């Protein structure tokens, strides 16, 4: 199998980053088994509320907001923490756990962000620089502007009072006139799909490069790992090689394979050691760095990698649609036609099965064919 089947998590997974138009023909559903599966069938890191990168209406031109889940580490290496007792906040966390995970929500209308704790409360300040995080309602005191320095650290400036958020231990405040810097630590699972926002294409391994040219991320070549390393990030392809800023892949980590992250208009950007931003170049969409200023060409999304499987028939051959719309088991070689994507439907408690050419399985007469256009 290309990816092991997993049981549905006990917590609700956030909506898909690229919501599909959903139509529910009963013929195209595969019911989910009620049999519980062992833990060793699951991916190394589960998708829980600890990792949420969600957006509203992301596949439309009018977008309400874009959200990123991450931890924030101050200059002393301590994580911003939200305590459940008394709704207190401090900077005492030593590792990234649930209390240390915050959601950065970008507001497209006001070009600012607000910070939401794991308790769904918003961070706010008053004119005296006193901080609170005990309300799930937004007001003007919750809005901050993001600023960045050359080493990838972030500063949060109050939109209303023009002061910076900072401090240490239990003494957090928002009355600094100069930036106080925080290092972002993405709460991201180990395997993702990397999407270029402007091109609407996904990254995939292609020989010794990563190309951003895939409409649907399909197969292991489209699996990308974003690794956190000392306030920097490495982008690793499915063959274990690292993306170099010049567009090639390398087997070792160097300064040229390390990137810092920033948000531009709510989307993620990667900046290399020479202060140039990652983008996709040319008709092949070669992943490399070029411009010193971030723009639409430098915007990326990280999406949860979908469940994709191969099915082996009793004759030992792989089920595929290589011959057309009919499913048949007549090949030993694995290719795109023999890989299928499972998409769980919460309403029907069943799976839709998608093919590489964007069709869905459907019962037609006494046969199963890949002919459904929509789920």
Short mmCIF file of C-alpha atoms in Angstrom, two decimals:
data_model
loop_
_atom_site.label_atom_id
_atom_site.label_comp_id
_atom_site.label_asym_id
_atom_site.label_seq_id
_atom_site.Cartn_x
_atom_site.Cartn_y
_atom_site.Cartn_z
CA UNK A 1 0.00 0.00 0.00
CA UNK A 2 1.10 3.55 -0.71
CA UNK A 3 -0.33 4.84 2.59
CA UNK A 4 -1.85 2.82 5.38
CA UNK A 5 -5.52 3.11 6.18
CA UNK A 6 -6.20 5.00 9.36
CA UNK A 7 -9.23 5.04 11.66
CA UNK A 8 -11.15 8.26 11.83
CA UNK A 9 -9.58 10.45 14.57
CA UNK A 10 -11.59 10.96 17.77
CA UNK A 11 -11.56 14.71 17.19
CA UNK A 12 -12.98 16.40 14.16
CA UNK A 13 -10.47 17.16 11.44
CA UNK A 14 -10.66 20.76 10.22
CA UNK A 15 -12.19 21.37 6.78
CA UNK A 16 -10.08 20.64 3.75
CA UNK A 17 -7.81 23.46 2.68
CA UNK A 18 -9.11 23.22 -0.86
CA UNK A 19 -12.77 22.30 -0.43
CA UNK A 20 -14.22 20.27 -3.27
CA UNK A 21 -17.68 20.82 -4.70
CA UNK A 22 -19.61 18.07 -2.97
CA UNK A 23 -22.41 16.08 -4.47
CA UNK A 24 -23.32 12.82 -2.80
CA UNK A 25 -24.45 10.13 -5.25
CA UNK A 26 -25.03 7.03 -3.15
CA UNK A 27 -23.45 4.79 -5.80
CA UNK A 28 -20.00 6.29 -5.32
CA UNK A 29 -19.71 5.58 -1.59
CA UNK A 30 -17.58 2.91 0.03
CA UNK A 31 -18.71 2.28 3.58
CA UNK A 32 -16.15 2.63 6.33
CA UNK A 33 -15.42 -0.55 8.20
CA UNK A 34 -16.35 -0.57 11.88
CA UNK A 35 -13.30 -2.69 12.69
CA UNK A 36 -10.79 -0.82 14.84
CA UNK A 37 -7.27 -0.77 13.47
CA UNK A 38 -4.04 -0.98 15.42
CA UNK A 39 -1.91 2.04 16.22
CA UNK A 40 0.87 0.88 13.92
CA UNK A 41 -1.36 1.57 10.92
CA UNK A 42 -1.41 5.29 11.68
CA UNK A 43 0.96 7.96 10.40
CA UNK A 44 3.78 9.00 12.76
CA UNK A 45 1.98 12.22 13.71
CA UNK A 46 -1.79 12.31 14.05
CA UNK A 47 -3.90 15.15 12.76
CA UNK A 48 -5.54 16.65 15.82
CA UNK A 49 -6.53 20.10 16.97
CA UNK A 50 -2.80 20.67 17.56
CA UNK A 51 -2.31 21.07 13.84
CA UNK A 52 -4.72 23.29 11.96
CA UNK A 53 -3.99 25.17 8.82
CA UNK A 54 -7.47 26.04 7.65
CA UNK A 55 -8.98 28.73 5.55
CA UNK A 56 -12.42 29.79 4.52
CA UNK A 57 -13.42 29.66 0.87
CA UNK A 58 -9.82 29.07 -0.07
CA UNK A 59 -10.62 27.98 -3.61
CA UNK A 60 -12.56 31.18 -4.32
CA UNK A 61 -11.31 34.68 -4.92
CA UNK A 62 -13.03 36.18 -1.88
CA UNK A 63 -11.30 34.82 1.21
CA UNK A 64 -12.38 35.66 4.73
CA UNK A 65 -9.31 34.48 6.61
CA UNK A 66 -6.34 32.16 6.60
CA UNK A 67 -5.13 30.36 9.72
CA UNK A 68 -1.84 28.82 10.80
CA UNK A 69 -1.22 26.78 13.94
CA UNK A 70 2.18 27.30 15.52
CA UNK A 71 4.18 27.94 18.66
CA UNK A 72 5.98 31.20 19.49
CA UNK A 73 9.36 31.13 21.22
CA UNK A 74 10.84 34.25 22.82
CA UNK A 75 14.49 35.33 22.95
CA UNK A 76 15.11 33.07 25.96
CA UNK A 77 13.80 30.00 24.15
CA UNK A 78 10.50 29.79 26.07
CA UNK A 79 7.16 29.17 24.36
CA UNK A 80 4.15 31.42 24.75
CA UNK A 81 1.72 29.38 26.87
CA UNK A 82 -2.00 29.62 27.54
CA UNK A 83 -3.01 28.14 30.90
CA UNK A 84 -6.47 26.67 31.36
CA UNK A 85 -6.55 27.76 35.02
CA UNK A 86 -7.56 31.39 35.20
CA UNK A 87 -6.94 31.91 31.46
CA UNK A 88 -3.46 33.13 32.29
CA UNK A 89 -0.68 33.45 29.73
CA UNK A 90 3.06 33.23 30.24
CA UNK A 91 6.27 32.41 28.42
CA UNK A 92 7.45 29.35 30.34
CA UNK A 93 6.91 26.44 27.95
CA UNK A 94 9.96 24.35 27.11
CA UNK A 95 8.43 22.35 24.25
CA UNK A 96 5.59 22.58 21.75
CA UNK A 97 2.54 20.97 23.33
CA UNK A 98 -1.16 21.76 23.24
CA UNK A 99 -0.98 24.75 25.62
CA UNK A 100 1.84 26.22 23.54
CA UNK A 101 -0.01 26.02 20.21
CA UNK A 102 -1.62 29.22 18.95
CA UNK A 103 -3.58 29.94 15.82
CA UNK A 104 -2.43 32.94 13.80
CA UNK A 105 -5.54 34.16 11.98
CA UNK A 106 -4.94 36.58 9.14
CA UNK A 107 -7.68 39.12 8.45
CA UNK A 108 -7.74 39.92 4.74
CA UNK A 109 -10.01 42.92 5.16
CA UNK A 110 -7.74 44.73 7.67
CA UNK A 111 -4.37 43.22 6.69
CA UNK A 112 -3.65 42.23 10.29
CA UNK A 113 -3.60 39.13 12.48
CA UNK A 114 -5.03 37.99 15.77
CA UNK A 115 -3.78 35.27 18.10
CA UNK A 116 -6.12 32.53 19.29
CA UNK A 117 -5.14 30.17 22.11
CA UNK A 118 -5.85 26.44 22.29
CA UNK A 119 -8.87 27.38 24.44
CA UNK A 120 -10.24 29.45 21.52
CA UNK A 121 -9.66 32.71 23.38
CA UNK A 122 -8.15 35.76 21.69
CA UNK A 123 -5.12 37.65 22.94
CA UNK A 124 -5.86 41.33 23.55
CA UNK A 125 -4.19 44.37 25.10
CA UNK A 126 -5.37 47.64 26.59
CA UNK A 127 -3.87 51.13 26.48
CA UNK A 128 -1.70 50.33 29.50
CA UNK A 129 -0.14 47.30 27.80
CA UNK A 130 -1.96 44.79 30.00
CA UNK A 131 -2.72 41.51 28.25
CA UNK A 132 -5.78 39.29 28.48
CA UNK A 133 -6.71 36.00 26.84
CA UNK A 134 -10.10 35.12 28.28
CA UNK A 135 -12.66 36.00 25.61
CA UNK A 136 -13.80 34.31 22.42
CA UNK A 137 -15.06 37.61 21.02
CA UNK A 138 -12.97 39.87 18.81
CA UNK A 139 -12.53 43.61 19.23
CA UNK A 140 -10.04 46.27 18.14
CA UNK A 141 -7.70 45.42 21.03
CA UNK A 142 -7.09 41.96 19.50
CA UNK A 143 -5.54 43.16 16.23
CA UNK A 144 -1.80 43.04 15.63
CA UNK A 145 0.50 43.74 12.72
CA UNK A 146 3.33 41.35 11.95
CA UNK A 147 6.90 42.55 11.41
CA UNK A 148 9.96 40.44 10.55
CA UNK A 149 13.71 40.65 10.97
CA UNK A 150 16.50 39.19 8.82
CA UNK A 151 16.82 35.99 10.83
CA UNK A 152 13.17 35.01 10.49
CA UNK A 153 11.79 36.21 13.82
CA UNK A 154 8.39 37.84 14.20
CA UNK A 155 7.19 40.87 16.16
CA UNK A 156 3.56 41.65 17.03
CA UNK A 157 2.58 45.33 17.08
CA UNK A 158 -0.79 46.40 18.43
CA UNK A 159 -2.81 48.04 15.67
CA UNK A 160 -4.72 50.17 18.17
CA UNK A 161 -1.95 51.25 20.55
CA UNK A 162 1.17 50.91 18.34
CA UNK A 163 3.15 49.03 21.01
CA UNK A 164 4.91 45.67 20.75
CA UNK A 165 3.98 42.44 22.50
CA UNK A 166 6.77 40.83 24.53
CA UNK A 167 8.10 39.90 27.94
CA UNK A 168 9.24 36.76 29.74
CA UNK A 169 7.92 34.20 32.23
CA UNK A 170 4.77 35.60 33.88
CA UNK A 171 5.61 39.19 32.97
CA UNK A 172 4.13 39.57 29.50
CA UNK A 173 3.07 42.98 28.26
CA UNK A 174 2.38 45.08 25.19
CA UNK A 175 4.04 48.43 25.88
CA UNK A 176 7.46 48.10 24.21
CA UNK A 177 8.27 50.87 21.75
CA UNK A 178 10.79 48.65 19.94
CA UNK A 179 10.11 45.17 18.53
CA UNK A 180 10.37 42.13 20.80
CA UNK A 181 11.07 39.09 18.67
CA UNK A 182 9.43 35.66 18.63
CA UNK A 183 10.48 32.60 16.64
CA UNK A 184 7.63 30.73 14.90
CA UNK A 185 7.47 26.94 15.19
CA UNK A 186 4.86 25.46 12.84
CA UNK A 187 2.65 22.75 14.35
CA UNK A 188 2.74 20.64 11.22
CA UNK A 189 2.57 16.93 10.58
CA UNK A 190 5.53 15.14 9.09
CA UNK A 191 4.09 14.61 5.59
CA UNK A 192 2.30 17.30 3.63
CA UNK A 193 1.51 18.48 0.12
CA UNK A 194 3.07 21.80 -0.87
CA UNK A 195 0.86 24.01 -3.04
CA UNK A 196 1.88 27.12 -4.95
CA UNK A 197 -1.04 29.53 -4.50
CA UNK A 198 -0.74 31.49 -7.76
CA UNK A 199 -0.05 28.52 -10.05
CA UNK A 200 -2.60 26.33 -8.27
CA UNK A 201 -0.15 23.44 -8.65
CA UNK A 202 1.51 21.06 -6.22
CA UNK A 203 5.17 20.23 -5.73
CA UNK A 204 6.52 16.80 -6.62
CA UNK A 205 9.86 15.05 -6.95
CA UNK A 206 11.21 14.97 -10.51
CA UNK A 207 14.70 13.43 -10.85
CA UNK A 208 17.06 15.78 -8.97
CA UNK A 209 14.60 18.69 -8.64
CA UNK A 210 11.24 19.55 -7.15
CA UNK A 211 8.74 20.70 -9.78
CA UNK A 212 5.52 22.56 -9.00
CA UNK A 213 3.37 21.28 -11.85
CA UNK A 214 0.94 18.69 -10.48
CA UNK A 215 -2.77 19.53 -10.53
CA UNK A 216 -3.63 16.81 -8.01
CA UNK A 217 -0.90 15.62 -5.61
CA UNK A 218 -0.61 11.96 -6.51
CA UNK A 219 1.63 9.19 -5.27
CA UNK A 220 4.68 9.24 -3.03
CA UNK A 221 6.49 11.74 -5.29
CA UNK A 222 4.08 14.45 -4.11
CA UNK A 223 4.82 13.86 -0.41
CA UNK A 224 6.92 16.69 1.04
CA UNK A 225 8.34 16.99 4.55
CA UNK A 226 8.86 20.39 6.18
CA UNK A 227 11.38 19.88 8.99
CA UNK A 228 11.95 22.31 11.85
CA UNK A 229 15.61 22.87 12.80
CA UNK A 230 16.75 25.62 15.20
CA UNK A 231 14.19 28.24 14.10
CA UNK A 232 14.71 27.29 10.44
CA UNK A 233 13.00 24.87 8.08
CA UNK A 234 14.19 22.29 5.58
CA UNK A 235 12.07 21.07 2.67
CA UNK A 236 12.68 17.36 2.08
CA UNK A 237 11.44 15.41 -0.94
CA UNK A 238 10.13 11.85 -0.86
CA UNK A 239 13.58 10.41 -1.68
CA UNK A 240 15.04 11.97 1.47
CA UNK A 241 16.95 14.75 -0.32
CA UNK A 242 16.77 18.42 0.70
CA UNK A 243 15.70 21.35 -1.46
CA UNK A 244 18.63 23.69 -2.16
CA UNK A 245 18.02 27.37 -2.77
CA UNK A 246 19.44 27.02 -6.31
CA UNK A 247 16.73 24.53 -7.30
CA UNK A 248 18.63 21.25 -6.98
CA UNK A 249 18.35 18.53 -4.36
CA UNK A 250 21.14 17.63 -1.96
CA UNK A 251 21.71 14.79 0.49
CA UNK A 252 22.96 16.99 3.34
CA UNK A 253 21.65 19.97 5.28
CA UNK A 254 23.58 23.19 4.76
CA UNK A 255 22.88 26.90 5.15
CA UNK A 256 21.64 26.81 1.54
CA UNK A 257 18.93 24.28 2.48
CA UNK A 258 17.68 26.26 5.50
CA UNK A 259 14.73 28.63 5.21
CA UNK A 260 12.88 30.97 7.54
CA UNK A 261 9.15 31.54 7.24
CA UNK A 262 7.02 34.67 6.94
CA UNK A 263 3.38 35.36 6.15
CA UNK A 264 2.56 37.44 3.10
CA UNK A 265 -1.14 38.31 2.80
CA UNK A 266 -1.94 35.33 5.01
CA UNK A 267 0.05 32.76 3.04
CA UNK A 268 3.37 31.14 3.87
CA UNK A 269 6.65 32.24 2.32
CA UNK A 270 10.12 30.69 2.64
CA UNK A 271 13.24 32.89 2.76
CA UNK A 272 16.78 31.57 2.23
CA UNK A 273 20.11 32.60 3.78
CA UNK A 274 20.55 35.32 1.12
CA UNK A 275 17.16 36.90 1.93
CA UNK A 276 15.59 35.60 -1.31
CA UNK A 277 12.17 33.99 -1.37
CA UNK A 278 11.25 30.54 -2.61
CA UNK A 279 9.13 30.39 -5.76
CA UNK A 280 8.43 28.25 -8.83
CA UNK A 281 10.36 29.13 -12.00
CA UNK A 282 9.59 28.40 -15.66
CA UNK A 283 7.09 26.05 -17.32
CA UNK A 284 8.27 23.13 -15.17
CA UNK A 285 7.81 25.13 -11.98
CA UNK A 286 11.29 24.41 -10.61
CA UNK A 287 11.33 25.12 -6.87
CA UNK A 288 14.07 27.69 -6.27
CA UNK A 289 14.67 31.13 -4.76
CA UNK A 290 14.80 34.37 -6.74
CA UNK A 291 13.17 37.61 -5.58
CA UNK A 292 14.19 39.67 -2.55
CA UNK A 293 10.63 40.89 -2.05
CA UNK A 294 7.70 38.56 -1.39
CA UNK A 295 4.68 38.70 -3.68
CA UNK A 296 2.03 36.42 -5.12
CA UNK A 297 4.69 34.28 -6.81
CA UNK A 298 6.14 33.41 -3.40
CA UNK A 299 2.95 32.30 -1.61
CA UNK A 300 2.54 28.67 -0.53
CA UNK A 301 0.08 26.49 1.33
CA UNK A 302 0.78 23.37 3.37
CA UNK A 303 -1.98 20.79 3.02
CA UNK A 304 -2.53 17.55 4.84
CA UNK A 305 -1.48 14.67 2.61
CA UNK A 306 -4.49 12.57 1.67
CA UNK A 307 -4.95 8.84 2.17
CA UNK A 308 -3.83 7.06 -1.00
CA UNK A 309 -3.70 3.30 -1.45
CA UNK A 310 -2.99 0.51 -3.89
CA UNK A 311 -5.26 -2.54 -4.05
CA UNK A 312 -3.92 -6.03 -4.79
CA UNK A 313 -6.35 -8.58 -6.24
CA UNK A 314 -6.33 -12.31 -5.48
CA UNK A 315 -4.17 -12.90 -8.57
CA UNK A 316 -1.43 -10.77 -7.04
CA UNK A 317 -1.87 -7.94 -9.55
CA UNK A 318 -2.72 -4.32 -8.86
CA UNK A 319 -6.19 -2.92 -9.46
CA UNK A 320 -5.98 -0.01 -11.91
CA UNK A 321 -7.83 2.03 -14.53
CA UNK A 322 -4.98 1.86 -17.02
CA UNK A 323 -7.24 0.32 -19.67
CA UNK A 324 -9.95 2.98 -19.34
CA UNK A 325 -12.89 3.55 -17.04
CA UNK A 326 -13.27 -0.08 -15.96
CA UNK A 327 -11.40 -1.36 -12.93
CA UNK A 328 -9.18 -4.34 -13.68
CA UNK A 329 -6.32 -6.21 -12.00
CA UNK A 330 -3.83 -6.79 -14.79
CA UNK A 331 -0.51 -5.17 -13.87
CA UNK A 332 2.33 -5.60 -11.39
CA UNK A 333 3.90 -2.16 -11.85
CA UNK A 334 2.64 0.65 -9.66
CA UNK A 335 1.80 3.89 -11.47
CA UNK A 336 -0.72 6.71 -11.11
CA UNK A 337 -3.51 4.57 -12.55
CA UNK A 338 -3.14 2.02 -9.74
CA UNK A 339 -3.16 4.57 -6.90
CA UNK A 340 -6.50 5.62 -5.41
CA UNK A 341 -7.37 8.35 -2.93
CA UNK A 342 -9.76 7.76 -0.03
CA UNK A 343 -11.87 10.77 0.95
CA UNK A 344 -13.95 10.35 4.07
CA UNK A 345 -17.50 11.69 4.13
CA UNK A 346 -18.69 12.70 7.61
CA UNK A 347 -22.35 12.76 6.57
CA UNK A 348 -22.42 9.25 5.12
CA UNK A 349 -19.67 7.70 7.30
CA UNK A 350 -18.15 6.26 4.16
CA UNK A 351 -15.28 6.76 1.75
CA UNK A 352 -15.32 8.20 -1.75
CA UNK A 353 -12.60 6.72 -3.95
CA UNK A 354 -10.89 9.14 -6.31
CA UNK A 355 -8.67 8.39 -9.32
CA UNK A 356 -5.62 10.25 -10.60
CA UNK A 357 -7.66 11.84 -13.43
CA UNK A 358 -10.15 13.34 -10.96
CA UNK A 359 -12.91 10.76 -11.36
CA UNK A 360 -14.68 8.80 -8.64
CA UNK A 361 -15.68 5.16 -8.40
CA UNK A 362 -19.33 4.50 -9.11
CA UNK A 363 -21.45 1.35 -9.28
CA UNK A 364 -22.75 1.08 -12.83
CA UNK A 365 -24.95 -1.96 -13.34
CA UNK A 366 -22.99 -4.94 -12.00
CA UNK A 367 -19.61 -3.24 -12.40
CA UNK A 368 -17.58 -0.56 -10.66
CA UNK A 369 -16.34 2.15 -13.00
CA UNK A 370 -14.34 5.34 -12.54
CA UNK A 371 -16.84 7.67 -14.18
CA UNK A 372 -18.31 9.92 -11.47
CA UNK A 373 -17.37 13.58 -11.96
CA UNK A 374 -18.24 14.68 -8.45
CA UNK A 375 -18.44 13.07 -5.07
#
